[in-house]
mmCIF file of C-alpha atoms in Angstrom:
data_model
loop_
_atom_site.group_PDB
_atom_site.id
_atom_site.type_symbol
_atom_site.label_atom_id
_atom_site.label_comp_id
_atom_site.label_asym_id
_atom_site.label_seq_id
_atom_site.Cartn_x
_atom_site.Cartn_y
_atom_site.Cartn_z
ATOM 1 C CA MET A 651 -23.991 189.596 -41.245
ATOM 2 C CA TYR A 652 -22.742 191.058 -44.546
ATOM 3 C CA PHE A 653 -20.951 187.804 -45.364
ATOM 4 C CA SER A 654 -24.153 185.862 -44.643
ATOM 5 C CA LEU A 655 -26.729 188.010 -46.407
ATOM 6 C CA HIS A 656 -24.811 189.236 -49.464
ATOM 7 C CA THR A 657 -24.674 186.219 -51.776
ATOM 8 C CA LYS A 658 -21.989 186.190 -54.433
ATOM 9 C CA ILE A 659 -22.227 184.282 -57.706
ATOM 10 C CA THR A 660 -19.209 182.097 -58.451
ATOM 11 C CA ASN A 661 -18.637 180.823 -61.995
ATOM 12 C CA LEU A 662 -17.096 177.396 -62.595
ATOM 13 C CA ASN A 663 -16.193 176.717 -66.235
ATOM 14 C CA ILE A 664 -15.501 173.162 -67.383
ATOM 15 C CA LYS A 665 -14.665 172.166 -70.936
ATOM 16 C CA THR A 666 -15.720 168.711 -72.078
ATOM 17 C CA ASP A 667 -16.152 166.806 -75.309
ATOM 18 C CA LYS A 668 -19.046 164.749 -73.881
ATOM 19 C CA ILE A 669 -21.729 167.344 -74.615
ATOM 20 C CA GLU A 670 -23.068 168.640 -77.924
ATOM 21 C CA ASN A 671 -24.123 172.061 -76.629
ATOM 22 C CA ASP A 672 -23.088 174.230 -73.701
ATOM 23 C CA VAL A 673 -24.978 173.545 -70.464
ATOM 24 C CA LYS A 674 -25.666 175.961 -67.604
ATOM 25 C CA ILE A 675 -26.319 174.670 -64.084
ATOM 26 C CA LEU A 676 -27.198 176.571 -60.912
ATOM 27 C CA LEU A 677 -25.743 175.000 -57.761
ATOM 28 C CA VAL A 678 -26.961 175.910 -54.273
ATOM 29 C CA SER A 679 -26.014 174.221 -51.009
ATOM 30 C CA ASP A 680 -26.672 174.153 -47.268
ATOM 31 C CA ILE A 681 -29.728 176.334 -46.862
ATOM 32 C CA HIS A 682 -29.980 175.263 -43.196
ATOM 33 C CA SER A 683 -33.467 176.692 -42.698
ATOM 34 C CA GLU A 684 -33.952 177.951 -39.182
ATOM 35 C CA ASN A 685 -36.165 180.502 -37.505
ATOM 36 C CA VAL A 686 -33.870 183.426 -38.419
ATOM 37 C CA THR A 687 -33.919 182.682 -42.155
ATOM 38 C CA GLN A 688 -37.581 181.922 -42.691
ATOM 39 C CA ASP A 689 -38.027 181.895 -46.493
ATOM 40 C CA PHE A 690 -35.386 184.556 -47.211
ATOM 41 C CA HIS A 691 -32.949 182.320 -49.099
ATOM 42 C CA VAL A 692 -35.650 180.373 -50.916
ATOM 43 C CA LYS A 693 -36.876 183.623 -52.472
ATOM 44 C CA LYS A 694 -33.292 184.577 -53.311
ATOM 45 C CA ILE A 695 -32.700 181.246 -55.066
ATOM 46 C CA ILE A 696 -35.920 181.513 -57.084
ATOM 47 C CA LYS A 697 -34.991 185.062 -58.125
ATOM 48 C CA THR A 698 -31.572 183.820 -59.310
ATOM 49 C CA ILE A 699 -33.157 180.943 -61.243
ATOM 50 C CA ASN A 700 -35.429 183.377 -63.065
ATOM 51 C CA GLU A 701 -32.525 185.717 -63.847
ATOM 52 C CA GLU A 702 -29.921 183.127 -64.876
ATOM 53 C CA LYS A 703 -32.298 180.675 -66.598
ATOM 54 C CA PRO A 704 -30.101 177.578 -66.155
ATOM 55 C CA ASP A 705 -30.804 174.292 -67.913
ATOM 56 C CA PHE A 706 -31.395 172.765 -64.487
ATOM 57 C CA VAL A 707 -30.822 173.443 -60.794
ATOM 58 C CA ILE A 708 -29.048 171.340 -58.189
ATOM 59 C CA ILE A 709 -29.874 172.069 -54.557
ATOM 60 C CA VAL A 710 -27.575 170.113 -52.299
ATOM 61 C CA TRP A 711 -28.812 170.336 -48.754
ATOM 62 C CA ASP A 712 -28.622 170.403 -45.482
ATOM 63 C CA LEU A 713 -32.034 171.821 -46.133
ATOM 64 C CA MET A 714 -32.915 172.306 -42.470
ATOM 65 C CA ASN A 715 -30.923 172.799 -39.294
ATOM 66 C CA LYS A 716 -33.420 170.493 -37.585
ATOM 67 C CA PRO A 717 -36.419 168.818 -39.221
ATOM 68 C CA ASN A 718 -39.470 170.980 -38.653
ATOM 69 C CA ASN A 719 -42.841 170.905 -40.396
ATOM 70 C CA ASN A 720 -42.955 174.705 -40.550
ATOM 71 C CA TYR A 721 -39.883 174.801 -42.775
ATOM 72 C CA VAL A 722 -41.397 172.462 -45.358
ATOM 73 C CA ASP A 723 -43.821 175.210 -46.347
ATOM 74 C CA TYR A 724 -40.980 177.532 -47.380
ATOM 75 C CA PHE A 725 -39.977 175.261 -50.224
ATOM 76 C CA SER A 726 -43.413 175.083 -51.825
ATOM 77 C CA ALA A 727 -42.444 178.384 -53.494
ATOM 78 C CA PHE A 728 -40.301 176.377 -55.934
ATOM 79 C CA LYS A 729 -43.564 175.307 -57.552
ATOM 80 C CA SER A 730 -43.475 178.700 -59.293
ATOM 81 C CA VAL A 731 -40.380 177.677 -61.294
ATOM 82 C CA LYS A 732 -41.553 176.471 -64.696
ATOM 83 C CA ASP A 733 -39.724 174.326 -67.266
ATOM 84 C CA ILE A 734 -36.456 174.204 -65.281
ATOM 85 C CA PRO A 735 -35.885 170.870 -63.494
ATOM 86 C CA ILE A 736 -34.723 171.082 -59.876
ATOM 87 C CA PHE A 737 -32.864 168.145 -58.364
ATOM 88 C CA ALA A 738 -31.924 167.819 -54.710
ATOM 89 C CA VAL A 739 -30.266 165.509 -52.238
ATOM 90 C CA LYS A 740 -30.801 165.473 -48.468
ATOM 91 C CA TRP A 741 -28.074 165.008 -45.899
ATOM 92 C CA ASN A 742 -27.206 164.697 -42.231
ATOM 93 C CA HIS A 743 -29.206 167.615 -40.777
ATOM 94 C CA ASP A 744 -32.210 166.660 -42.908
ATOM 95 C CA ILE A 745 -32.393 163.164 -41.451
ATOM 96 C CA MET A 746 -31.797 164.037 -37.788
ATOM 97 C CA ARG A 747 -34.437 163.015 -35.282
ATOM 98 C CA ASN A 748 -37.665 162.839 -37.316
ATOM 99 C CA GLY A 749 -35.947 162.473 -40.634
ATOM 100 C CA THR A 750 -39.144 161.760 -42.567
ATOM 101 C CA ILE A 751 -40.329 165.394 -42.516
ATOM 102 C CA VAL A 752 -37.999 166.396 -45.334
ATOM 103 C CA ASN A 753 -39.686 163.805 -47.575
ATOM 104 C CA ASP A 754 -42.778 166.018 -47.712
ATOM 105 C CA ILE A 755 -40.914 168.671 -49.703
ATOM 106 C CA PRO A 756 -41.086 167.040 -53.182
ATOM 107 C CA LYS A 757 -44.869 166.735 -52.862
ATOM 108 C CA SER A 758 -45.363 170.466 -52.403
ATOM 109 C CA SER A 759 -42.462 171.853 -54.454
ATOM 110 C CA GLY A 760 -41.980 169.619 -57.488
ATOM 111 C CA ILE A 761 -38.306 169.167 -56.574
ATOM 112 C CA VAL A 762 -36.909 165.723 -57.462
ATOM 113 C CA PHE A 763 -34.871 164.010 -54.743
ATOM 114 C CA LEU A 764 -31.842 161.926 -55.699
ATOM 115 C CA ASP A 765 -30.915 159.575 -52.856
ATOM 116 C CA ASN A 766 -28.567 156.833 -54.019
ATOM 117 C CA SER A 767 -30.088 157.268 -57.442
ATOM 118 C CA VAL A 768 -29.413 158.615 -60.913
ATOM 119 C CA THR A 769 -31.245 160.889 -63.298
ATOM 120 C CA LYS A 770 -30.219 160.987 -66.945
ATOM 121 C CA ASN A 771 -30.836 163.627 -69.570
ATOM 122 C CA GLU A 772 -30.000 162.132 -72.951
ATOM 123 C CA LEU A 773 -30.688 165.438 -74.691
ATOM 124 C CA LEU A 774 -27.980 167.210 -72.677
ATOM 125 C CA ASN A 775 -25.878 164.018 -72.507
ATOM 126 C CA ILE A 776 -25.620 164.317 -68.724
ATOM 127 C CA GLN A 777 -26.295 162.045 -65.765
ATOM 128 C CA ILE A 778 -26.542 163.254 -62.164
ATOM 129 C CA VAL A 779 -25.767 160.847 -59.340
ATOM 130 C CA GLY A 780 -26.700 161.473 -55.698
ATOM 131 C CA ILE A 781 -25.195 159.293 -52.969
ATOM 132 C CA ILE A 782 -26.095 159.046 -49.303
ATOM 133 C CA ASP A 783 -24.228 161.110 -46.714
ATOM 134 C CA LYS A 784 -21.097 159.658 -45.110
ATOM 135 C CA SER A 785 -22.662 160.182 -41.691
ATOM 136 C CA ALA A 786 -25.232 157.523 -42.619
ATOM 137 C CA TRP A 787 -22.677 155.078 -44.006
ATOM 138 C CA TRP A 788 -21.743 153.604 -40.648
ATOM 139 C CA SER A 789 -19.521 150.651 -41.481
ATOM 140 C CA ASN A 790 -20.261 150.737 -45.208
ATOM 141 C CA SER A 791 -17.334 151.513 -47.444
ATOM 142 C CA LEU A 792 -17.385 153.928 -50.349
ATOM 143 C CA GLU A 793 -17.476 150.887 -52.619
ATOM 144 C CA ASP A 794 -20.602 149.600 -50.860
ATOM 145 C CA ILE A 795 -22.395 152.899 -51.336
ATOM 146 C CA MET A 796 -21.347 153.355 -54.945
ATOM 147 C CA SER A 797 -22.382 149.806 -55.790
ATOM 148 C CA GLN A 798 -25.994 150.735 -54.991
ATOM 149 C CA VAL A 799 -26.032 153.310 -57.787
ATOM 150 C CA GLU A 800 -26.148 152.347 -61.452
ATOM 151 C CA PHE A 801 -24.254 154.943 -63.460
ATOM 152 C CA ASN A 802 -21.981 152.948 -65.694
ATOM 153 C CA ASN A 803 -22.543 154.924 -68.890
ATOM 154 C CA SER A 804 -19.195 156.690 -69.258
ATOM 155 C CA ASP A 805 -20.356 158.332 -72.501
ATOM 156 C CA LEU A 806 -22.549 160.700 -70.486
ATOM 157 C CA PHE A 807 -21.035 163.622 -68.590
ATOM 158 C CA THR A 808 -21.412 162.419 -65.001
ATOM 159 C CA ILE A 809 -21.961 164.737 -62.035
ATOM 160 C CA LEU A 810 -21.597 163.136 -58.603
ATOM 161 C CA LEU A 811 -23.300 164.831 -55.640
ATOM 162 C CA THR A 812 -21.681 163.946 -52.336
ATOM 163 C CA HIS A 813 -22.188 165.796 -49.064
ATOM 164 C CA GLN A 814 -18.695 165.423 -47.628
ATOM 165 C CA PRO A 815 -15.892 165.831 -50.197
ATOM 166 C CA ILE A 816 -14.267 162.675 -51.542
ATOM 167 C CA SER A 817 -10.845 162.926 -53.134
ATOM 168 C CA LEU A 818 -10.801 162.319 -56.882
ATOM 169 C CA GLU A 819 -8.136 159.688 -56.275
ATOM 170 C CA LYS A 820 -10.702 157.614 -54.329
ATOM 171 C CA LEU A 821 -13.158 157.976 -57.221
ATOM 172 C CA LYS A 822 -10.732 156.824 -59.902
ATOM 173 C CA ASP A 823 -12.654 153.573 -60.537
ATOM 174 C CA TYR A 824 -15.925 155.391 -61.221
ATOM 175 C CA PRO A 825 -16.922 157.333 -64.341
ATOM 176 C CA VAL A 826 -17.156 160.702 -62.564
ATOM 177 C CA ASP A 827 -16.415 163.868 -64.557
ATOM 178 C CA LEU A 828 -17.480 166.406 -61.935
ATOM 179 C CA GLU A 829 -17.808 165.899 -58.193
ATOM 180 C CA VAL A 830 -19.874 168.505 -56.351
ATOM 181 C CA ALA A 831 -19.486 168.657 -52.561
ATOM 182 C CA TRP A 832 -20.340 171.017 -49.714
ATOM 183 C CA HIS A 833 -20.693 170.468 -45.913
ATOM 184 C CA THR A 834 -17.359 172.111 -44.973
ATOM 185 C CA HIS A 835 -18.884 175.630 -44.897
ATOM 186 C CA ARG A 836 -15.309 176.755 -45.517
ATOM 187 C CA GLY A 837 -15.125 176.785 -41.749
ATOM 188 C CA GLN A 838 -17.797 179.565 -41.581
ATOM 189 C CA PHE A 839 -15.238 181.569 -39.549
ATOM 190 C CA TYR A 840 -11.799 182.165 -40.975
ATOM 191 C CA TRP A 841 -9.972 180.641 -37.977
ATOM 192 C CA MET A 842 -11.769 177.322 -38.619
ATOM 193 C CA ARG A 843 -10.342 176.865 -42.110
ATOM 194 C CA LYS A 844 -7.322 174.826 -41.032
ATOM 195 C CA VAL A 845 -9.557 172.493 -39.022
ATOM 196 C CA VAL A 846 -11.812 172.011 -42.055
ATOM 197 C CA GLU A 847 -8.788 171.282 -44.269
ATOM 198 C CA TRP A 848 -7.520 168.732 -41.758
ATOM 199 C CA MET A 849 -10.867 166.946 -41.380
ATOM 200 C CA ASN A 850 -11.856 166.679 -45.055
ATOM 201 C CA ASP A 851 -10.346 165.449 -48.299
ATOM 202 C CA TYR A 852 -11.066 168.880 -49.778
ATOM 203 C CA ALA A 853 -12.001 172.135 -48.068
ATOM 204 C CA TYR A 854 -13.153 174.707 -50.626
ATOM 205 C CA TRP A 855 -12.856 175.628 -54.293
ATOM 206 C CA GLU A 856 -11.846 173.720 -57.419
ATOM 207 C CA TYR A 857 -9.659 170.623 -57.552
ATOM 208 C CA LYS A 858 -8.351 168.865 -60.679
ATOM 209 C CA LEU A 859 -7.044 165.370 -61.277
ATOM 210 C CA TRP A 860 -6.594 163.862 -64.717
ATOM 211 C CA ASP A 861 -9.517 165.199 -66.754
ATOM 212 C CA ARG A 862 -11.811 165.344 -63.718
ATOM 213 C CA THR A 863 -12.947 168.208 -61.514
ATOM 214 C CA ALA A 864 -14.127 168.450 -57.920
ATOM 215 C CA PHE A 865 -15.727 171.598 -56.565
ATOM 216 C CA VAL A 866 -16.549 172.311 -52.926
ATOM 217 C CA THR A 867 -18.890 175.253 -52.415
ATOM 218 C CA GLN A 868 -18.848 177.414 -49.289
ATOM 219 C CA TRP A 869 -22.682 177.384 -49.185
ATOM 220 C CA ILE A 870 -25.440 179.950 -48.910
ATOM 221 C CA TRP A 871 -26.272 180.411 -45.232
ATOM 222 C CA THR A 872 -24.956 179.704 -41.712
ATOM 223 C CA TRP A 873 -24.991 176.962 -39.105
ATOM 224 C CA TRP A 874 -25.044 177.245 -35.321
ATOM 225 C CA LEU A 875 -24.421 181.030 -35.160
ATOM 226 C CA PRO A 876 -26.258 183.275 -37.654
ATOM 227 C CA PHE A 877 -23.179 185.038 -39.010
ATOM 228 C CA ARG A 878 -19.892 184.279 -40.777
ATOM 229 C CA LEU A 879 -16.460 185.875 -40.911
ATOM 230 C CA TRP A 880 -14.472 186.041 -44.162
ATOM 231 C CA THR A 881 -16.417 183.229 -45.761
ATOM 232 C CA GLN A 882 -19.251 184.412 -47.947
ATOM 233 C CA SER A 883 -22.721 183.255 -48.897
ATOM 234 C CA GLU A 884 -22.385 181.726 -52.351
ATOM 235 C CA MET A 885 -24.311 180.281 -55.279
ATOM 236 C CA VAL A 886 -22.423 178.686 -58.151
ATOM 237 C CA ILE A 887 -23.039 178.801 -61.891
ATOM 238 C CA ILE A 888 -21.487 175.719 -63.478
ATOM 239 C CA ASN A 889 -20.866 176.276 -67.184
ATOM 240 C CA LEU A 890 -20.224 173.067 -69.111
ATOM 241 C CA ILE A 891 -18.584 174.203 -72.331
ATOM 242 C CA LYS A 892 -18.321 172.019 -75.407
ATOM 243 C CA LYS A 893 -14.662 171.388 -76.129
#
């Protein structure tokens, strides 16, 4: 349980000439709300936001293990966060069975969902792109999915949010500076790491290609069994540093 409950802060530093001032981002993934967590991690995230004071927050979910109306109430606590935008994307667990429940969260929390959409901040010179989960692609290719999103301004520092990691080589035709992915859980148990590496383009940590970066986080909670072995609960501070 130590590895599940003790959340470490990982720092990712990226230098870029696309921004005028340094930018600080808090990244959280895979909350997987279930009866054992209640609102524990939501309170932890809000506490970290208030301590770190990022320019904005990205919460990349599986928000819930299974859609449940009771869990929606936990996220209303984000309403207490003032003057710090919170963006989120929902993924495979969030749309299981009655996948509409998760759509009630923005109404009560003020969190902005990005589903095959883009938000731009001209002041920070950043655009954030969220694309739909691979598990919902069916026969659609990556090109089909990416064509639904308008983010052609290569002058802005572009952050792509994708549930399952996509190799930077596959993204070479798109103006992506930073890819953020999760889903792998780093195997959750150490003996699953090789399976995760085999099944995904990337498994965990930072990857570089050309002047681009991909980062796969090992997430904040657990799935299936409420413990982890030698993979640790994690939140990430992304520091964009003016080159």
